[in-house]
Amino acid sequence: RGMVLATLVVLVLMSVLSWFVIGARAWALLNLRRQVAQFRHSFVAHRELSAAAEALRAHVALPHFKLLVAVLKELARDPGGDLNPDMDNVERTMRRAAEPLVEDLESGLGLLGTVASAAPFIGLFGTVWGIMMAFGDLSDTGSILQTVAPHIAQALVATAVGLLAAIPAVIAYNVLGRMVQSMVTDLDGFGLELLNHLTRRSREPPEGDFDAA
């Protein structure tokens, strides 16, 4: 029965780990969504990107702030600055900066997906192994089926535990996945806002450039 017990231990560990990830990621994403709402609300009050970055340093851990900083660094390298930036370079910079940010948002989802897909099969393996051993004992000892039935029932527990580990992981994977996708969409929208801001700034006439009356 050692294999069945080992299977149960693995499933319990997977369940505990998945619940830890569920709690940690749910709290982090909910907190992130609240901070992003504050960041976006405050950002629109600033006309200059550099001024916005300076005023919003309290949100330095947000992916939106990191994207803003990446754009400002690119503008600092661009001779045209934010008045005449190379928009192609800015877009490439934003794509490069966004990739690791999206990966950070998706952290933990891979583990939940693994638990959701693997736990039922691990539980089934434990059940099949236990049933094989139970019927092996029956053939060796010649005992009646009632003697082996309790061992079969114990083996079936592995399948139940596998499902108990997988079902919360599946639900959390879908719910957290939607939250992450919403955050990624918002990050993309913020990137478009930055591009629109730079485009408008580049089209503004220089200060002091007035038509003669």
CSV table of C-alpha atoms in Angstrom, one decimal:
chain,number,residue,atom,x,y,z
A,1,ARG,CA,0.0,0.0,0.0
A,2,GLY,CA,3.1,2.2,0.0
A,3,MET,CA,2.5,3.4,-3.5
A,4,VAL,CA,-1.1,4.5,-2.8
A,5,LEU,CA,0.1,6.4,0.3
A,6,ALA,CA,2.9,8.1,-1.6
A,7,THR,CA,0.4,9.1,-4.2
A,8,LEU,CA,-1.9,10.6,-1.5
A,9,VAL,CA,1.1,12.5,-0.1
A,10,VAL,CA,1.9,14.0,-3.5
A,11,LEU,CA,-1.7,15.0,-4.1
A,12,VAL,CA,-2.0,16.6,-0.7
A,13,LEU,CA,1.3,18.6,-1.3
A,14,MET,CA,0.0,19.7,-4.7
A,15,SER,CA,-3.3,20.8,-3.2
A,16,VAL,CA,-1.6,22.8,-0.5
A,17,LEU,CA,0.8,24.4,-2.9
A,18,SER,CA,-2.0,25.3,-5.3
A,19,TRP,CA,-4.1,26.8,-2.5
A,20,PHE,CA,-1.0,28.9,-1.5
A,21,VAL,CA,-0.6,30.1,-5.0
A,22,ILE,CA,-4.3,30.8,-5.3
A,23,GLY,CA,-4.4,33.0,-2.2
A,24,ALA,CA,-1.1,34.8,-3.0
A,25,ARG,CA,-2.0,35.6,-6.6
A,26,ALA,CA,-5.6,36.5,-5.9
A,27,TRP,CA,-4.5,39.0,-3.2
A,28,ALA,CA,-1.7,40.4,-5.4
A,29,LEU,CA,-3.9,40.8,-8.5
A,30,LEU,CA,-6.8,42.5,-6.5
A,31,ASN,CA,-4.3,44.8,-4.9
A,32,LEU,CA,-2.6,45.5,-8.3
A,33,ARG,CA,-6.0,46.3,-9.9
A,34,ARG,CA,-6.7,48.8,-7.1
A,35,GLN,CA,-3.3,50.5,-7.5
A,36,VAL,CA,-3.6,50.6,-11.3
A,37,ALA,CA,-6.9,52.4,-11.0
A,38,GLN,CA,-5.3,55.0,-8.7
A,39,PHE,CA,-2.3,55.3,-11.1
A,40,ARG,CA,-4.4,55.8,-14.2
A,41,HIS,CA,-6.6,58.4,-12.4
A,42,SER,CA,-3.5,60.4,-11.3
A,43,PHE,CA,-1.7,60.0,-14.6
A,44,VAL,CA,-4.2,61.9,-16.7
A,45,ALA,CA,-3.6,65.0,-14.5
A,46,HIS,CA,-0.1,65.4,-15.8
A,47,ARG,CA,0.7,66.9,-19.2
A,48,GLU,CA,4.4,65.8,-19.3
A,49,LEU,CA,5.5,62.2,-19.0
A,50,SER,CA,8.5,63.1,-16.9
A,51,ALA,CA,6.4,65.0,-14.5
A,52,ALA,CA,3.9,62.1,-14.3
A,53,ALA,CA,6.7,59.7,-13.5
A,54,GLU,CA,8.1,61.9,-10.8
A,55,ALA,CA,4.7,62.4,-9.2
A,56,LEU,CA,3.8,58.7,-9.3
A,57,ARG,CA,6.9,57.2,-7.8
A,58,ALA,CA,4.7,55.6,-5.1
A,59,HIS,CA,3.6,53.2,-7.8
A,60,VAL,CA,7.1,52.2,-8.9
A,61,ALA,CA,6.2,48.5,-8.6
A,62,LEU,CA,3.3,48.7,-11.1
A,63,PRO,CA,3.8,47.3,-14.6
A,64,HIS,CA,2.3,50.6,-16.0
A,65,PHE,CA,4.9,52.6,-14.2
A,66,LYS,CA,7.7,50.4,-15.5
A,67,LEU,CA,6.4,50.8,-19.0
A,68,LEU,CA,6.3,54.6,-18.5
A,69,VAL,CA,9.9,54.5,-17.3
A,70,ALA,CA,11.0,52.4,-20.3
A,71,VAL,CA,9.4,55.0,-22.7
A,72,LEU,CA,11.1,57.9,-20.8
A,73,LYS,CA,14.5,56.1,-21.1
A,74,GLU,CA,14.0,55.6,-24.8
A,75,LEU,CA,13.1,59.3,-25.2
A,76,ALA,CA,16.2,60.3,-23.3
A,77,ARG,CA,18.3,58.4,-25.9
A,78,ASP,CA,16.3,59.9,-28.8
A,79,PRO,CA,17.8,63.2,-30.0
A,80,GLY,CA,14.3,64.4,-30.8
A,81,GLY,CA,13.1,63.8,-27.2
A,82,ASP,CA,9.4,63.8,-26.6
A,83,LEU,CA,8.8,66.7,-29.0
A,84,ASN,CA,9.9,64.8,-32.1
A,85,PRO,CA,10.4,61.1,-31.1
A,86,ASP,CA,11.1,58.2,-33.3
A,87,MET,CA,7.7,56.4,-32.8
A,88,ASP,CA,9.0,53.1,-34.3
A,89,ASN,CA,11.7,53.0,-31.7
A,90,VAL,CA,9.2,53.9,-28.9
A,91,GLU,CA,6.9,51.1,-30.0
A,92,ARG,CA,9.7,48.5,-30.1
A,93,THR,CA,10.8,49.6,-26.7
A,94,MET,CA,7.3,49.3,-25.3
A,95,ARG,CA,7.0,45.7,-26.7
A,96,ARG,CA,10.3,44.7,-25.2
A,97,ALA,CA,9.4,46.2,-21.9
A,98,ALA,CA,5.9,44.7,-21.8
A,99,GLU,CA,7.0,41.1,-22.4
A,100,PRO,CA,8.6,40.5,-18.9
A,101,LEU,CA,5.8,42.5,-17.3
A,102,VAL,CA,3.2,40.2,-18.8
A,103,GLU,CA,5.2,37.2,-17.7
A,104,ASP,CA,5.2,38.5,-14.1
A,105,LEU,CA,1.4,39.0,-14.2
A,106,GLU,CA,1.0,35.4,-15.4
A,107,SER,CA,3.3,33.9,-12.7
A,108,GLY,CA,1.6,31.1,-10.8
A,109,LEU,CA,-0.9,30.3,-13.5
A,110,GLY,CA,1.4,27.6,-15.0
A,111,LEU,CA,1.5,25.7,-11.7
A,112,LEU,CA,-2.2,25.9,-11.3
A,113,GLY,CA,-2.6,24.5,-14.8
A,114,THR,CA,-0.2,21.7,-14.1
A,115,VAL,CA,-2.1,20.7,-10.9
A,116,ALA,CA,-5.4,21.0,-12.7
A,117,SER,CA,-4.3,18.7,-15.5
A,118,ALA,CA,-2.1,16.2,-13.6
A,119,ALA,CA,-3.8,15.7,-10.3
A,120,PRO,CA,-6.7,13.6,-11.6
A,121,PHE,CA,-4.3,11.3,-13.5
A,122,ILE,CA,-2.0,10.9,-10.4
A,123,GLY,CA,-5.0,10.1,-8.3
A,124,LEU,CA,-6.2,7.6,-11.0
A,125,PHE,CA,-2.8,6.0,-11.0
A,126,GLY,CA,-2.9,5.5,-7.2
A,127,THR,CA,-6.4,4.0,-7.5
A,128,VAL,CA,-5.3,1.5,-10.2
A,129,TRP,CA,-2.2,0.6,-8.4
A,130,GLY,CA,-4.2,-0.1,-5.2
A,131,ILE,CA,-6.8,-2.2,-7.0
A,132,MET,CA,-4.0,-4.2,-8.6
A,133,MET,CA,-2.5,-4.9,-5.3
A,134,ALA,CA,-5.8,-5.8,-3.7
A,135,PHE,CA,-6.6,-8.3,-6.4
A,136,GLY,CA,-3.1,-9.6,-6.2
A,137,ASP,CA,-3.6,-10.3,-2.5
A,138,LEU,CA,-6.9,-12.1,-3.4
A,139,SER,CA,-5.2,-14.4,-5.9
A,140,ASP,CA,-2.4,-15.2,-3.4
A,141,THR,CA,-4.5,-15.9,-0.3
A,142,GLY,CA,-7.7,-17.1,-1.9
A,143,SER,CA,-9.6,-14.7,0.4
A,144,ILE,CA,-13.2,-13.7,-0.5
A,145,LEU,CA,-13.9,-10.4,-2.2
A,146,GLN,CA,-15.2,-8.9,1.1
A,147,THR,CA,-11.7,-9.2,2.5
A,148,VAL,CA,-10.2,-7.2,-0.3
A,149,ALA,CA,-13.0,-4.6,-0.7
A,150,PRO,CA,-11.7,-2.3,2.1
A,151,HIS,CA,-8.4,-2.1,0.3
A,152,ILE,CA,-10.2,-1.2,-2.9
A,153,ALA,CA,-12.1,1.5,-1.1
A,154,GLN,CA,-8.9,3.0,0.2
A,155,ALA,CA,-7.4,2.9,-3.3
A,156,LEU,CA,-10.4,4.9,-4.6
A,157,VAL,CA,-9.7,7.6,-2.1
A,158,ALA,CA,-6.7,8.5,-4.3
A,159,THR,CA,-9.0,9.4,-7.2
A,160,ALA,CA,-11.2,11.5,-4.9
A,161,VAL,CA,-8.2,13.4,-3.5
A,162,GLY,CA,-6.9,14.0,-7.0
A,163,LEU,CA,-10.2,15.6,-8.0
A,164,LEU,CA,-10.3,17.6,-4.8
A,165,ALA,CA,-6.8,19.0,-5.8
A,166,ALA,CA,-7.7,19.6,-9.4
A,167,ILE,CA,-11.1,21.2,-9.2
A,168,PRO,CA,-10.1,24.3,-7.2
A,169,ALA,CA,-7.0,24.6,-9.4
A,170,VAL,CA,-9.1,24.6,-12.5
A,171,ILE,CA,-11.5,27.2,-11.2
A,172,ALA,CA,-8.7,29.4,-9.9
A,173,TYR,CA,-6.8,29.1,-13.2
A,174,ASN,CA,-9.8,30.4,-15.1
A,175,VAL,CA,-10.7,33.2,-12.7
A,176,LEU,CA,-7.1,34.4,-12.2
A,177,GLY,CA,-6.5,34.0,-15.9
A,178,ARG,CA,-9.3,36.4,-16.7
A,179,MET,CA,-8.0,38.9,-14.1
A,180,VAL,CA,-4.5,38.7,-15.7
A,181,GLN,CA,-6.0,39.1,-19.2
A,182,SER,CA,-7.9,42.2,-18.0
A,183,MET,CA,-4.7,43.6,-16.5
A,184,VAL,CA,-2.7,42.9,-19.7
A,185,THR,CA,-5.4,44.6,-21.8
A,186,ASP,CA,-5.3,47.6,-19.5
A,187,LEU,CA,-1.5,47.6,-19.9
A,188,ASP,CA,-1.9,47.6,-23.7
A,189,GLY,CA,-4.3,50.4,-23.4
A,190,PHE,CA,-1.9,52.4,-21.3
A,191,GLY,CA,0.8,51.8,-23.9
A,192,LEU,CA,-1.5,53.2,-26.6
A,193,GLU,CA,-2.2,56.3,-24.4
A,194,LEU,CA,1.5,56.9,-24.2
A,195,LEU,CA,1.9,56.7,-28.0
A,196,ASN,CA,-1.1,59.0,-28.4
A,197,HIS,CA,0.4,61.4,-26.0
A,198,LEU,CA,3.7,61.5,-27.8
A,199,THR,CA,2.0,61.8,-31.2
A,200,ARG,CA,0.0,64.8,-29.9
A,201,ARG,CA,3.1,66.4,-28.4
A,202,SER,CA,5.0,66.0,-31.6
A,203,ARG,CA,2.3,67.8,-33.6
A,204,GLU,CA,2.0,70.8,-31.2
A,205,PRO,CA,3.6,74.0,-32.6
A,206,PRO,CA,6.7,75.2,-30.7
A,207,GLU,CA,6.1,77.6,-27.9
A,208,GLY,CA,6.3,81.2,-29.2
A,209,ASP,CA,5.5,80.2,-32.8
A,210,PHE,CA,2.6,82.6,-33.6
A,211,ASP,CA,1.2,83.7,-37.0
A,212,ALA,CA,1.7,87.4,-37.6
A,213,ALA,CA,-1.6,89.3,-37.3
